[in-house]
Tab-separated table of C-alpha atoms and ligand atoms in Angstrom:
chain	number	residue	atom	x	y	z
A	17	MET	CA	18.787	15.798	-9.041
A	18	LYS	CA	17.484	13.921	-6.007
A	19	LYS	CA	18.588	10.329	-5.443
A	20	ILE	CA	15.982	7.586	-5.078
A	21	ALA	CA	15.864	5.116	-2.188
A	22	ILE	CA	13.537	2.212	-1.481
A	23	VAL	CA	13.048	1.223	2.151
A	24	THR	CA	11.253	-2.048	2.875
A	25	GLY	CA	9.284	-2.143	6.113
A	26	GLY	CA	8.912	1.624	6.230
A	27	THR	CA	5.630	1.595	8.156
A	28	SER	CA	7.301	1.618	11.586
A	29	GLY	CA	10.513	1.521	13.582
A	30	ILE	CA	13.887	1.553	11.864
A	31	GLY	CA	12.451	1.638	8.341
A	32	GLU	CA	10.202	4.617	9.029
A	33	ALA	CA	13.024	6.554	10.735
A	34	THR	CA	15.341	5.776	7.815
A	35	ALA	CA	12.800	6.885	5.211
A	36	LYS	CA	12.294	10.161	7.090
A	37	LEU	CA	16.011	10.860	7.429
A	38	LEU	CA	16.622	10.156	3.749
A	39	LEU	CA	13.771	12.514	2.811
A	40	GLU	CA	15.293	15.211	5.017
A	41	ASN	CA	18.544	14.689	3.116
A	42	HIS	CA	17.272	15.221	-0.417
A	43	PHE	CA	16.301	11.692	-1.338
A	44	LYS	CA	13.014	10.642	-2.901
A	45	VAL	CA	11.829	7.496	-1.131
A	46	ILE	CA	9.745	4.454	-2.030
A	47	VAL	CA	8.304	3.094	1.206
A	48	THR	CA	6.941	-0.447	1.446
A	49	GLY	CA	4.953	-2.484	3.965
A	50	ARG	CA	1.645	-4.307	4.408
A	51	ARG	CA	-0.206	-1.628	6.394
A	52	ALA	CA	-1.826	0.442	3.638
A	53	GLU	CA	-3.165	3.098	5.988
A	54	ARG	CA	0.276	3.894	7.391
A	55	LEU	CA	1.747	4.014	3.887
A	56	SER	CA	-0.934	6.440	2.777
A	57	GLU	CA	-0.448	8.669	5.853
A	58	PHE	CA	3.285	8.758	5.150
A	59	GLN	CA	2.755	9.728	1.520
A	60	GLN	CA	0.241	12.425	2.471
A	61	LYS	CA	2.736	13.896	4.922
A	62	TYR	CA	5.679	14.084	2.494
A	63	GLY	CA	3.864	14.430	-0.847
A	64	THR	CA	3.673	12.340	-4.009
A	65	ASP	CA	6.624	14.142	-5.632
A	66	ASN	CA	8.928	12.768	-2.940
A	67	VAL	CA	7.247	9.558	-1.796
A	68	GLN	CA	5.920	6.515	-3.611
A	69	THR	CA	4.402	3.673	-1.617
A	70	LEU	CA	4.135	-0.019	-2.405
A	71	CYS	CA	1.861	-2.250	-0.359
A	72	PHE	CA	2.862	-5.911	-0.447
A	73	ASP	CA	3.636	-8.923	1.694
A	74	ILE	CA	7.345	-9.496	1.178
A	75	GLN	CA	6.885	-13.229	1.823
A	76	ASN	CA	5.032	-13.596	-1.476
A	77	GLU	CA	7.326	-13.422	-4.522
A	78	ASN	CA	4.492	-12.633	-6.953
A	79	GLU	CA	3.273	-9.754	-4.800
A	80	VAL	CA	6.818	-8.382	-4.631
A	81	LEU	CA	7.359	-8.609	-8.399
A	82	ASN	CA	3.923	-7.221	-9.275
A	83	ALA	CA	4.411	-4.276	-6.938
A	84	LEU	CA	7.913	-3.376	-8.120
A	85	ILE	CA	7.002	-3.426	-11.807
A	86	THR	CA	4.162	-0.945	-11.220
A	87	LEU	CA	6.673	1.742	-10.273
A	88	PRO	CA	6.772	4.585	-12.796
A	89	GLU	CA	9.928	4.265	-14.974
A	90	GLU	CA	11.509	7.366	-13.414
A	91	TRP	CA	11.236	5.734	-9.966
A	92	LYS	CA	13.056	2.575	-11.095
A	93	THR	CA	16.423	4.337	-11.167
A	94	ILE	CA	16.957	3.335	-7.564
A	95	ASP	CA	20.226	4.475	-5.979
A	96	VAL	CA	19.739	2.942	-2.521
A	97	LEU	CA	17.872	-0.174	-1.375
A	98	VAL	CA	17.437	-0.565	2.378
A	99	ASN	CA	16.407	-4.159	3.097
A	100	ASN	CA	14.823	-3.588	6.474
A	101	ALA	CA	11.489	-5.486	6.588
A	102	GLY	CA	11.774	-8.281	9.109
A	103	LEU	CA	10.550	-9.793	12.316
A	104	ALA	CA	11.158	-12.124	15.194
A	105	TRP	CA	8.182	-14.233	16.233
A	106	GLY	CA	8.404	-16.130	19.513
A	107	LEU	CA	11.236	-16.645	21.981
A	108	GLY	CA	11.715	-20.205	23.187
A	109	LYS	CA	13.502	-23.508	22.758
A	110	PHE	CA	13.670	-24.772	19.182
A	111	PHE	CA	12.393	-28.185	20.291
A	112	GLU	CA	9.211	-26.503	21.502
A	113	GLY	CA	9.019	-24.182	18.490
A	114	ASN	CA	6.085	-23.304	16.261
A	115	SER	CA	6.648	-23.957	12.549
A	116	ASN	CA	4.318	-21.073	11.581
A	117	HIS	CA	6.709	-18.753	13.397
A	118	TRP	CA	9.733	-20.356	11.740
A	119	ASN	CA	8.201	-20.075	8.268
A	120	ALA	CA	7.227	-16.419	8.743
A	121	MET	CA	10.750	-15.492	9.892
A	122	ILE	CA	12.504	-17.432	7.133
A	123	ASP	CA	10.081	-16.228	4.423
A	124	THR	CA	10.288	-12.587	5.521
A	125	ASN	CA	13.855	-12.085	6.729
A	126	VAL	CA	15.617	-14.262	4.155
A	127	LYS	CA	13.408	-15.025	1.154
A	128	GLY	CA	11.649	-11.631	1.142
A	129	LEU	CA	15.001	-9.850	1.210
A	130	LEU	CA	16.110	-11.960	-1.769
A	131	TYR	CA	12.922	-11.311	-3.799
A	132	VAL	CA	13.293	-7.530	-3.523
A	133	SER	CA	17.078	-7.558	-3.936
A	134	LYS	CA	17.022	-9.639	-7.117
A	135	VAL	CA	14.814	-7.124	-8.948
A	136	VAL	CA	16.481	-3.988	-7.637
A	137	ALA	CA	20.044	-5.329	-8.005
A	138	ASN	CA	19.374	-5.944	-11.704
A	139	TRP	CA	18.214	-2.334	-12.141
A	140	MET	CA	21.349	-1.131	-10.314
A	141	LYS	CA	23.591	-3.460	-12.287
A	142	ASP	CA	22.248	-2.064	-15.592
A	143	ARG	CA	23.116	1.458	-14.426
A	144	ARG	CA	26.478	0.408	-12.936
A	145	LEU	CA	25.409	2.322	-9.830
A	146	GLY	CA	23.730	1.581	-6.528
A	147	HIS	CA	23.972	0.726	-2.865
A	148	ILE	CA	22.201	-2.065	-0.970
A	149	VAL	CA	22.010	-1.784	2.825
A	150	ASN	CA	20.874	-4.915	4.644
A	151	ILE	CA	19.562	-4.549	8.180
A	152	GLY	CA	20.859	-7.659	9.912
A	153	SER	CA	21.152	-7.887	13.687
A	154	ILE	CA	23.536	-8.748	16.494
A	155	ALA	CA	21.483	-11.958	16.273
A	156	GLY	CA	23.235	-12.497	12.929
A	157	LYS	CA	26.654	-12.288	14.534
A	158	GLU	CA	25.994	-14.235	17.737
A	159	VAL	CA	23.359	-16.635	19.014
A	160	TYR	CA	21.426	-16.154	22.246
A	161	MET	CA	19.318	-18.509	24.348
A	162	ASN	CA	15.865	-19.078	22.777
A	163	GLY	CA	16.703	-16.991	19.698
A	164	ASN	CA	17.412	-20.025	17.448
A	165	VAL	CA	15.471	-19.466	14.194
A	166	TYR	CA	15.521	-15.654	14.358
A	167	CYS	CA	19.303	-15.859	14.858
A	168	ALA	CA	19.570	-18.310	11.954
A	169	THR	CA	17.701	-15.941	9.610
A	170	LYS	CA	19.925	-13.028	10.593
A	171	HIS	CA	23.061	-15.169	10.143
A	172	ALA	CA	21.678	-15.840	6.648
A	173	VAL	CA	21.294	-12.078	6.089
A	174	ASP	CA	24.949	-11.644	7.111
A	175	ALA	CA	26.033	-14.362	4.640
A	176	LEU	CA	23.889	-12.900	1.849
A	177	THR	CA	25.331	-9.441	2.511
A	178	LYS	CA	28.842	-10.813	1.967
A	179	ALA	CA	27.755	-12.754	-1.131
A	180	MET	CA	25.999	-9.719	-2.643
A	181	ARG	CA	29.075	-7.563	-2.022
A	182	ILE	CA	31.305	-10.015	-3.870
A	183	GLU	CA	28.885	-10.553	-6.755
A	184	LEU	CA	27.962	-6.885	-7.289
A	185	ALA	CA	31.372	-5.206	-6.918
A	186	GLU	CA	32.175	-5.452	-10.640
A	187	TYR	CA	28.951	-3.519	-11.352
A	188	ASN	CA	29.884	-0.677	-9.004
A	189	VAL	CA	27.106	-1.593	-6.577
A	190	LYS	CA	28.028	-1.180	-2.893
A	191	VAL	CA	26.682	-3.505	-0.202
A	192	THR	CA	26.592	-2.702	3.516
A	193	GLY	CA	25.420	-4.752	6.494
A	194	ILE	CA	24.116	-2.934	9.583
A	195	HIS	CA	23.655	-5.079	12.683
A	196	PRO	CA	21.860	-3.484	15.641
A	197	GLY	CA	21.402	-4.701	19.194
A	198	ALA	CA	18.200	-3.866	21.078
A	199	VAL	CA	16.243	-1.013	19.467
A	200	GLU	CA	12.878	-0.020	20.943
A	201	THR	CA	10.372	-0.269	18.071
A	202	GLU	CA	7.347	-2.489	17.456
A	203	PHE	CA	9.789	-5.419	17.200
A	204	SER	CA	9.119	-6.936	20.643
A	205	GLU	CA	5.367	-6.403	20.372
A	206	VAL	CA	5.442	-8.448	17.162
A	207	ARG	CA	7.732	-11.042	18.746
A	208	PHE	CA	5.338	-11.451	21.702
A	209	ASP	CA	2.120	-11.553	19.648
A	210	GLY	CA	0.950	-8.051	20.581
A	211	ASP	CA	1.655	-8.353	24.333
A	212	LYS	CA	2.535	-4.694	25.009
A	213	GLU	CA	3.458	-5.187	28.689
A	214	ARG	CA	5.917	-7.968	27.922
A	215	ALA	CA	7.350	-5.929	25.059
A	216	LYS	CA	7.772	-2.848	27.258
A	217	ALA	CA	9.638	-4.873	29.881
A	218	VAL	CA	12.358	-5.746	27.347
A	219	TYR	CA	13.469	-2.110	27.280
A	220	GLN	CA	13.166	-1.306	30.997
A	221	GLY	CA	16.199	-0.672	33.202
A	222	PHE	CA	18.702	0.338	30.512
A	223	GLU	CA	19.046	2.807	27.679
A	224	ASN	CA	18.124	0.948	24.514
A	225	LEU	CA	18.891	2.165	21.009
A	226	ILE	CA	16.188	4.098	19.181
A	227	ALA	CA	15.249	3.802	15.508
A	228	ASP	CA	16.948	7.144	14.737
A	229	ASP	CA	20.308	5.694	15.869
A	230	ILE	CA	20.091	3.106	13.108
A	231	ALA	CA	18.705	5.529	10.518
A	232	ASP	CA	21.752	7.668	11.259
A	233	ALA	CA	24.056	4.716	10.481
A	234	VAL	CA	22.200	3.988	7.243
A	235	PHE	CA	22.539	7.605	6.148
A	236	TYR	CA	26.225	7.664	7.135
A	237	SER	CA	26.822	4.545	5.014
A	238	VAL	CA	25.035	5.825	1.920
A	239	SER	CA	26.605	9.283	2.032
A	240	ARG	CA	30.281	8.249	1.809
A	241	LYS	CA	32.394	9.143	-1.244
A	242	PRO	CA	31.949	6.830	-4.283
A	243	HIS	CA	35.229	4.966	-3.627
A	244	VAL	CA	34.414	4.275	0.053
A	245	ASN	CA	32.189	1.376	1.125
A	246	ILE	CA	31.152	0.665	4.690
A	247	ASN	CA	31.111	-3.141	4.718
A	248	ASP	CA	29.731	-3.830	8.152
A	249	LEU	CA	28.544	-1.978	11.236
A	250	VAL	CA	27.576	-3.589	14.557
A	251	ILE	CA	25.732	-1.044	16.718
A	252	MET	CA	24.833	-1.868	20.312
A	253	PRO	CA	23.350	-0.134	23.338
A	254	THR	CA	26.235	0.528	25.733
A	255	ALA	CA	24.470	-1.657	28.310
A	256	GLN	CA	24.279	-4.600	25.871
A	257	PRO	CA	27.818	-5.942	25.425
A	258	ALA	CA	26.698	-9.067	23.557
A	259	ALA	CA	23.582	-10.698	22.135
A	260	GLY	CA	21.237	-11.646	24.966
A	261	VAL	CA	23.330	-9.871	27.627
A	262	ILE	CA	21.867	-6.630	28.987
A	263	PHE	CA	22.934	-4.925	32.221
A	264	LYS	CA	19.741	-3.626	33.794
A	265	ARG	CA	19.233	-1.337	36.777
A	266	LEU	CA	15.674	-2.179	37.642
A	267	ASN	CA	15.496	0.045	40.766
A	268	ASP	CA	16.448	3.295	39.006
B	319	NDP	P1	9.125	-3.038	13.477
B	319	NDP	O1	8.243	-4.181	13.852
B	319	NDP	O2	8.861	-1.711	14.078
B	319	NDP	O3	9.153	-2.877	11.888
B	319	NDP	C1	9.156	-3.978	11.028
B	319	NDP	C2	8.815	-3.521	9.621
B	319	NDP	O4	8.884	-4.659	8.749
B	319	NDP	C3	7.409	-2.946	9.516
B	319	NDP	O5	7.420	-1.809	8.699
B	319	NDP	C4	6.624	-4.070	8.849
B	319	NDP	O6	5.608	-3.522	8.021
B	319	NDP	C5	7.705	-4.735	7.983
B	319	NDP	N1	7.346	-6.116	7.692
B	319	NDP	C6	7.320	-7.157	8.566
B	319	NDP	N2	6.849	-8.269	7.966
B	319	NDP	C7	6.559	-7.915	6.686
B	319	NDP	C8	6.028	-8.601	5.559
B	319	NDP	N3	5.671	-9.900	5.629
B	319	NDP	N4	5.855	-7.942	4.399
B	319	NDP	C9	6.200	-6.629	4.317
B	319	NDP	N5	6.716	-5.919	5.324
B	319	NDP	C10	6.882	-6.545	6.505
B	319	NDP	O7	10.598	-3.529	13.838
B	319	NDP	P2	12.041	-2.881	13.623
B	319	NDP	O8	11.957	-1.533	13.028
B	319	NDP	O9	12.775	-3.035	14.891
B	319	NDP	O10	12.652	-3.922	12.594
B	319	NDP	C11	13.237	-3.568	11.361
B	319	NDP	C12	14.388	-4.518	11.069
B	319	NDP	O11	15.396	-4.353	12.042
B	319	NDP	C13	14.006	-6.005	11.095
B	319	NDP	O12	14.659	-6.646	10.028
B	319	NDP	C14	14.570	-6.472	12.427
B	319	NDP	O13	14.884	-7.842	12.410
B	319	NDP	C15	15.814	-5.618	12.516
B	319	NDP	N6	16.372	-5.459	13.851
B	319	NDP	C16	15.609	-4.957	14.865
B	319	NDP	C17	16.171	-4.824	16.121
B	319	NDP	C18	15.384	-4.345	17.294
B	319	NDP	O14	15.852	-4.556	18.427
B	319	NDP	N7	14.244	-3.689	17.108
B	319	NDP	C19	17.578	-5.139	16.355
B	319	NDP	C20	18.268	-5.672	15.232
B	319	NDP	C21	17.686	-5.796	14.025
B	319	NDP	P3	4.078	-4.054	7.958
B	319	NDP	O15	3.747	-4.626	9.291
B	319	NDP	O16	3.305	-2.826	7.594
B	319	NDP	O17	4.093	-5.063	6.860
B	320	8X3	C1	17.121	-7.994	17.597
B	320	8X3	C2	18.329	-7.815	18.426
B	320	8X3	O1	19.369	-8.266	20.681
B	320	8X3	O2	17.047	-7.576	20.651
B	320	8X3	O3	17.501	-8.244	16.280
B	320	8X3	O4	17.634	-9.778	19.854
B	320	8X3	S1	18.098	-8.385	19.976
Protein backbone atom coordinates (compact mmCIF):
# COMPACT_ATOMS: atom_id res chain seq x y z
CA MET A 1 0.00 0.00 0.00
CA LYS A 2 1.22 3.49 -0.86
CA LYS A 3 2.21 5.85 1.96
CA ILE A 4 0.55 9.26 2.24
CA ALA A 5 2.44 12.54 2.51
CA ILE A 6 1.22 16.11 2.89
CA VAL A 7 3.47 18.87 1.59
CA THR A 8 2.61 22.45 2.51
CA GLY A 9 3.61 25.08 -0.04
CA GLY A 10 3.63 22.59 -2.89
CA THR A 11 2.78 25.13 -5.59
CA SER A 12 6.42 26.03 -6.30
CA GLY A 13 10.06 25.57 -5.40
CA ILE A 14 11.13 23.08 -2.76
CA GLY A 15 7.59 21.94 -1.94
CA GLU A 16 6.70 21.20 -5.56
CA ALA A 17 9.97 19.31 -6.14
CA THR A 18 9.39 17.31 -2.95
CA ALA A 19 5.81 16.42 -3.89
CA LYS A 20 7.00 15.22 -7.31
CA LEU A 21 9.82 13.12 -5.90
CA LEU A 22 7.53 11.50 -3.34
CA LEU A 23 5.02 10.68 -6.09
CA GLU A 24 7.80 9.11 -8.15
CA ASN A 25 8.62 6.98 -5.11
CA HIS A 26 5.20 5.44 -4.51
CA PHE A 27 3.69 8.00 -2.18
CA LYS A 28 0.25 9.55 -2.53
CA VAL A 29 0.57 13.27 -1.85
CA ILE A 30 -1.66 16.02 -0.48
CA VAL A 31 -0.37 19.30 -1.87
CA THR A 32 -1.30 22.64 -0.29
CA GLY A 33 -0.94 26.31 -1.17
CA ARG A 34 -2.97 29.43 -1.95
CA ARG A 35 -2.66 29.37 -5.75
CA ALA A 36 -5.67 27.27 -6.77
CA GLU A 37 -4.75 27.15 -10.45
CA ARG A 38 -1.33 25.64 -9.76
CA LEU A 39 -2.86 23.10 -7.38
CA SER A 40 -5.38 22.07 -10.00
CA GLU A 41 -2.70 21.76 -12.72
CA PHE A 42 -0.65 19.57 -10.39
CA GLN A 43 -3.61 17.31 -9.64
CA GLN A 44 -4.50 17.03 -13.33
CA LYS A 45 -0.94 16.00 -14.12
CA TYR A 46 -0.68 13.25 -11.49
CA GLY A 47 -4.33 12.19 -11.15
CA THR A 48 -6.87 12.22 -8.32
CA ASP A 49 -5.93 8.70 -7.17
CA ASN A 50 -2.47 9.94 -6.23
CA VAL A 51 -2.95 13.63 -5.48
CA GLN A 52 -5.33 15.56 -3.26
CA THR A 53 -5.06 19.34 -3.08
CA LEU A 54 -6.00 21.74 -0.32
CA CYS A 55 -6.19 25.46 -1.00
CA PHE A 56 -5.75 27.59 2.11
CA ASP A 57 -3.81 30.47 3.60
CA ILE A 58 -1.68 28.86 6.28
CA GLN A 59 -1.71 32.10 8.30
CA ASN A 60 -5.40 31.60 9.08
CA GLU A 61 -6.03 28.86 11.66
CA ASN A 62 -9.70 28.43 10.71
CA GLU A 63 -8.82 28.00 7.04
CA VAL A 64 -6.20 25.40 7.97
CA LEU A 65 -8.58 23.43 10.20
CA ASN A 66 -11.50 23.63 7.76
CA ALA A 67 -9.32 22.43 4.90
CA LEU A 68 -7.74 19.52 6.77
CA ILE A 69 -11.05 18.15 8.04
CA THR A 70 -12.44 18.00 4.49
CA LEU A 71 -9.90 15.33 3.58
CA PRO A 72 -11.52 11.97 2.87
CA GLU A 73 -10.96 9.61 5.85
CA GLU A 74 -8.59 7.39 3.86
CA TRP A 75 -6.35 10.42 3.20
CA LYS A 76 -6.08 11.28 6.91
CA THR A 77 -3.74 8.36 7.59
CA ILE A 78 -0.80 10.63 6.87
CA ASP A 79 2.64 9.04 7.14
CA VAL A 80 4.75 12.10 6.30
CA LEU A 81 4.15 15.82 6.87
CA VAL A 82 6.56 18.18 5.13
CA ASN A 83 6.19 21.63 6.70
CA ASN A 84 7.59 23.66 3.84
CA ALA A 85 5.30 26.68 3.26
CA GLY A 86 7.18 29.83 4.15
CA LEU A 87 8.60 33.10 3.00
CA ALA A 88 10.99 35.94 3.58
CA TRP A 89 9.60 39.40 2.91
CA GLY A 90 12.05 42.30 2.79
CA LEU A 91 15.75 42.56 3.54
CA GLY A 92 16.78 45.51 5.68
CA LYS A 93 17.53 46.83 9.14
CA PHE A 94 14.98 45.88 11.79
CA PHE A 95 14.74 49.51 12.92
CA GLU A 96 13.52 50.42 9.43
CA GLY A 97 11.32 47.33 9.15
CA ASN A 98 7.73 46.98 7.98
CA SER A 99 5.39 45.33 10.49
CA ASN A 100 3.23 43.87 7.68
CA HIS A 101 6.31 41.96 6.54
CA TRP A 102 7.09 40.85 10.09
CA ASN A 103 3.53 39.64 10.69
CA ALA A 104 3.39 37.70 7.42
CA MET A 105 6.69 35.92 8.18
CA ILE A 106 5.79 35.11 11.78
CA ASP A 107 2.22 34.05 10.90
CA THR A 108 3.34 31.86 7.99
CA ASN A 109 6.69 30.40 9.04
CA VAL A 110 5.91 29.85 12.72
CA LYS A 111 2.18 29.96 13.44
CA GLY A 112 1.14 28.33 10.14
CA LEU A 113 3.57 25.48 10.73
CA LEU A 114 2.06 24.99 14.20
CA TYR A 115 -1.57 25.03 12.96
CA VAL A 116 -0.92 22.25 10.43
CA SER A 117 1.37 20.26 12.73
CA LYS A 118 -1.09 20.21 15.63
CA VAL A 119 -3.80 18.53 13.54
CA VAL A 120 -1.55 16.12 11.69
CA ALA A 121 0.55 15.21 14.75
CA ASN A 122 -2.62 14.13 16.55
CA TRP A 123 -3.56 11.85 13.63
CA MET A 124 -0.02 10.39 13.66
CA LYS A 125 -0.04 10.03 17.43
CA ASP A 126 -3.29 8.01 17.29
CA ARG A 127 -1.67 5.63 14.80
CA ARG A 128 1.66 5.53 16.67
CA LEU A 129 3.28 6.20 13.30
CA GLY A 130 4.50 9.19 11.32
CA HIS A 131 7.28 11.52 10.32
CA ILE A 132 7.31 15.33 10.37
CA VAL A 133 9.95 17.11 8.28
CA ASN A 134 10.34 20.82 8.95
CA ILE A 135 12.03 22.95 6.31
CA GLY A 136 14.02 25.44 8.35
CA SER A 137 16.95 27.35 6.89
CA ILE A 138 20.58 28.24 7.47
CA ALA A 139 18.86 31.43 8.65
CA GLY A 140 17.60 29.32 11.56
CA LYS A 141 21.12 28.34 12.55
CA GLU A 142 22.90 31.66 12.01
CA VAL A 143 21.90 35.29 11.61
CA TYR A 144 22.95 37.48 8.69
CA MET A 145 22.91 41.24 8.16
CA ASN A 146 19.38 42.51 7.39
CA GLY A 147 17.82 39.06 7.87
CA ASN A 148 16.52 39.80 11.41
CA VAL A 149 12.85 38.70 11.49
CA TYR A 150 13.19 35.99 8.81
CA CYS A 151 16.14 34.59 10.80
CA ALA A 152 14.09 34.79 14.01
CA THR A 153 11.22 32.79 12.45
CA LYS A 154 13.61 30.12 11.21
CA HIS A 155 15.32 29.95 14.62
CA ALA A 156 11.80 29.35 15.97
CA VAL A 157 11.32 26.53 13.43
CA ASP A 158 14.58 24.98 14.67
CA ALA A 159 13.39 25.20 18.30
CA LEU A 160 9.97 23.77 17.43
CA THR A 161 11.61 20.91 15.53
CA LYS A 162 13.55 19.96 18.67
CA ALA A 163 10.46 20.33 20.86
CA MET A 164 8.31 18.22 18.52
CA ARG A 165 10.98 15.50 18.44
CA ILE A 166 11.04 15.29 22.23
CA GLU A 167 7.26 15.40 22.62
CA LEU A 168 6.42 12.92 19.84
CA ALA A 169 9.11 10.26 20.39
CA GLU A 170 6.94 8.20 22.76
CA TYR A 171 4.31 7.98 19.99
CA ASN A 172 6.80 6.65 17.44
CA VAL A 173 6.62 9.85 15.39
CA LYS A 174 9.95 10.95 13.88
CA VAL A 175 10.86 14.62 13.47
CA THR A 176 13.55 15.93 11.11
CA GLY A 177 14.80 19.46 10.47
CA ILE A 178 16.25 20.31 7.05
CA HIS A 179 18.08 23.63 6.81
CA PRO A 180 19.08 24.81 3.32
CA GLY A 181 21.29 27.68 2.23
CA ALA A 182 20.51 29.54 -1.00
CA VAL A 183 18.14 27.61 -3.28
CA GLU A 184 16.96 29.23 -6.51
CA THR A 185 13.14 29.17 -6.37
CA GLU A 186 10.51 31.91 -6.22
CA PHE A 187 11.85 32.74 -2.73
CA SER A 188 13.82 35.87 -3.68
CA GLU A 189 11.08 37.14 -5.99
CA VAL A 190 8.69 36.98 -3.02
CA ARG A 191 11.28 38.56 -0.73
CA PHE A 192 11.77 41.47 -3.16
CA ASP A 193 8.07 42.05 -3.89
CA GLY A 194 8.12 40.54 -7.39
CA ASP A 195 11.32 42.30 -8.56
CA LYS A 196 12.60 39.57 -10.91
CA GLU A 197 15.88 41.32 -11.80
CA ARG A 198 16.86 41.78 -8.17
CA ALA A 199 15.87 38.19 -7.43
CA LYS A 200 17.91 36.86 -10.36
CA ALA A 201 20.99 38.74 -9.17
CA VAL A 202 20.97 36.81 -5.88
CA TYR A 203 21.86 33.62 -7.74
CA GLN A 204 24.40 35.04 -10.21
CA GLY A 205 28.11 34.23 -10.02
CA PHE A 206 27.92 30.97 -8.06
CA GLU A 207 26.22 27.60 -8.24
CA ASN A 208 23.19 27.81 -5.97
CA LEU A 209 21.23 24.81 -4.73
CA ILE A 210 18.15 23.79 -6.69
CA ALA A 211 14.82 22.62 -5.27
CA ASP A 212 15.59 19.00 -6.27
CA ASP A 213 18.64 19.02 -3.96
CA ILE A 214 16.36 19.62 -0.99
CA ALA A 215 13.65 17.23 -2.20
CA ASP A 216 16.38 14.60 -2.34
CA ALA A 217 17.24 15.25 1.32
CA VAL A 218 13.58 15.05 2.33
CA PHE A 219 13.20 11.72 0.54
CA TYR A 220 16.44 10.41 2.07
CA SER A 221 15.16 11.33 5.54
CA VAL A 222 11.75 9.71 5.14
CA SER A 223 13.08 6.51 3.57
CA ARG A 224 15.38 5.40 6.41
CA LYS A 225 14.65 2.22 8.40
CA PRO A 226 12.02 2.59 11.18
CA HIS A 227 14.65 2.70 13.96
CA VAL A 228 16.73 5.43 12.25
CA ASN A 229 15.84 9.12 12.52
CA ILE A 230 17.69 11.91 10.75
CA ASN A 231 17.49 14.70 13.34
CA ASP A 232 19.01 17.57 11.43
CA LEU A 233 20.53 18.33 8.05
CA VAL A 234 22.20 21.62 7.06
CA ILE A 235 22.64 21.73 3.27
CA MET A 236 24.59 24.55 1.65
CA PRO A 237 25.86 25.51 -1.79
CA THR A 238 29.61 24.85 -1.79
CA ALA A 239 30.17 28.56 -2.47
CA GLN A 240 28.12 29.57 0.60
CA PRO A 241 30.15 28.63 3.68
CA ALA A 242 27.87 30.49 6.10
CA ALA A 243 24.62 32.45 6.18
CA GLY A 244 25.02 35.66 4.20
CA VAL A 245 28.48 34.71 2.88
CA ILE A 246 28.63 33.74 -0.80
CA PHE A 247 31.80 33.61 -2.91
CA LYS A 248 30.82 34.98 -6.31
CA ARG A 249 32.75 35.05 -9.57
CA LEU A 250 30.90 37.79 -11.36
CA ASN A 251 33.16 37.82 -14.46
CA ASP A 252 32.70 34.14 -15.35
P1 LIG B 1 8.81 29.47 -2.98
O1 LIG B 1 8.42 30.91 -2.86
O2 LIG B 1 9.13 28.94 -4.32
O3 LIG B 1 7.68 28.55 -2.33
C1 LIG B 1 7.00 28.92 -1.16
C2 LIG B 1 5.77 28.05 -1.00
O4 LIG B 1 5.12 28.40 0.23
C3 LIG B 1 4.76 28.25 -2.12
O5 LIG B 1 4.23 27.01 -2.51
C4 LIG B 1 3.68 29.10 -1.47
O6 LIG B 1 2.41 28.78 -2.01
C5 LIG B 1 3.76 28.64 0.00
N1 LIG B 1 3.23 29.66 0.89
C6 LIG B 1 3.79 30.86 1.18
N2 LIG B 1 2.98 31.59 1.96
C7 LIG B 1 1.87 30.84 2.16
C8 LIG B 1 0.65 31.03 2.88
N3 LIG B 1 0.39 32.17 3.54
N4 LIG B 1 -0.28 30.05 2.87
C9 LIG B 1 -0.03 28.90 2.20
N5 LIG B 1 1.09 28.64 1.52
C10 LIG B 1 2.03 29.60 1.49
O7 LIG B 1 10.05 29.31 -2.00
P2 LIG B 1 10.92 28.04 -1.55
O8 LIG B 1 10.50 26.81 -2.24
O9 LIG B 1 12.34 28.44 -1.64
O10 LIG B 1 10.54 27.99 -0.01
C11 LIG B 1 10.06 26.84 0.65
C12 LIG B 1 10.59 26.84 2.07
O11 LIG B 1 11.99 26.72 2.06
C13 LIG B 1 10.27 28.11 2.88
O12 LIG B 1 9.91 27.73 4.18
C14 LIG B 1 11.60 28.84 2.88
O13 LIG B 1 11.73 29.67 4.00
C15 LIG B 1 12.56 27.67 2.93
N6 LIG B 1 13.92 27.96 2.50
C16 LIG B 1 14.16 28.46 1.26
C17 LIG B 1 15.47 28.73 0.88
C18 LIG B 1 15.80 29.34 -0.43
O14 LIG B 1 16.94 29.84 -0.56
N7 LIG B 1 14.92 29.32 -1.42
C19 LIG B 1 16.58 28.40 1.77
C20 LIG B 1 16.21 27.90 3.04
C21 LIG B 1 14.93 27.66 3.38
P3 LIG B 1 1.29 29.86 -2.46
O15 LIG B 1 2.00 31.10 -2.88
O16 LIG B 1 0.56 29.16 -3.56
O17 LIG B 1 0.45 30.04 -1.24
C1 LIG C 1 17.03 31.30 2.89
C2 LIG C 1 18.47 31.01 3.05
O1 LIG C 1 20.80 31.97 2.87
O2 LIG C 1 19.22 32.56 1.12
O3 LIG C 1 16.32 30.65 3.90
O4 LIG C 1 18.93 33.48 3.34
S1 LIG C 1 19.41 32.31 2.58
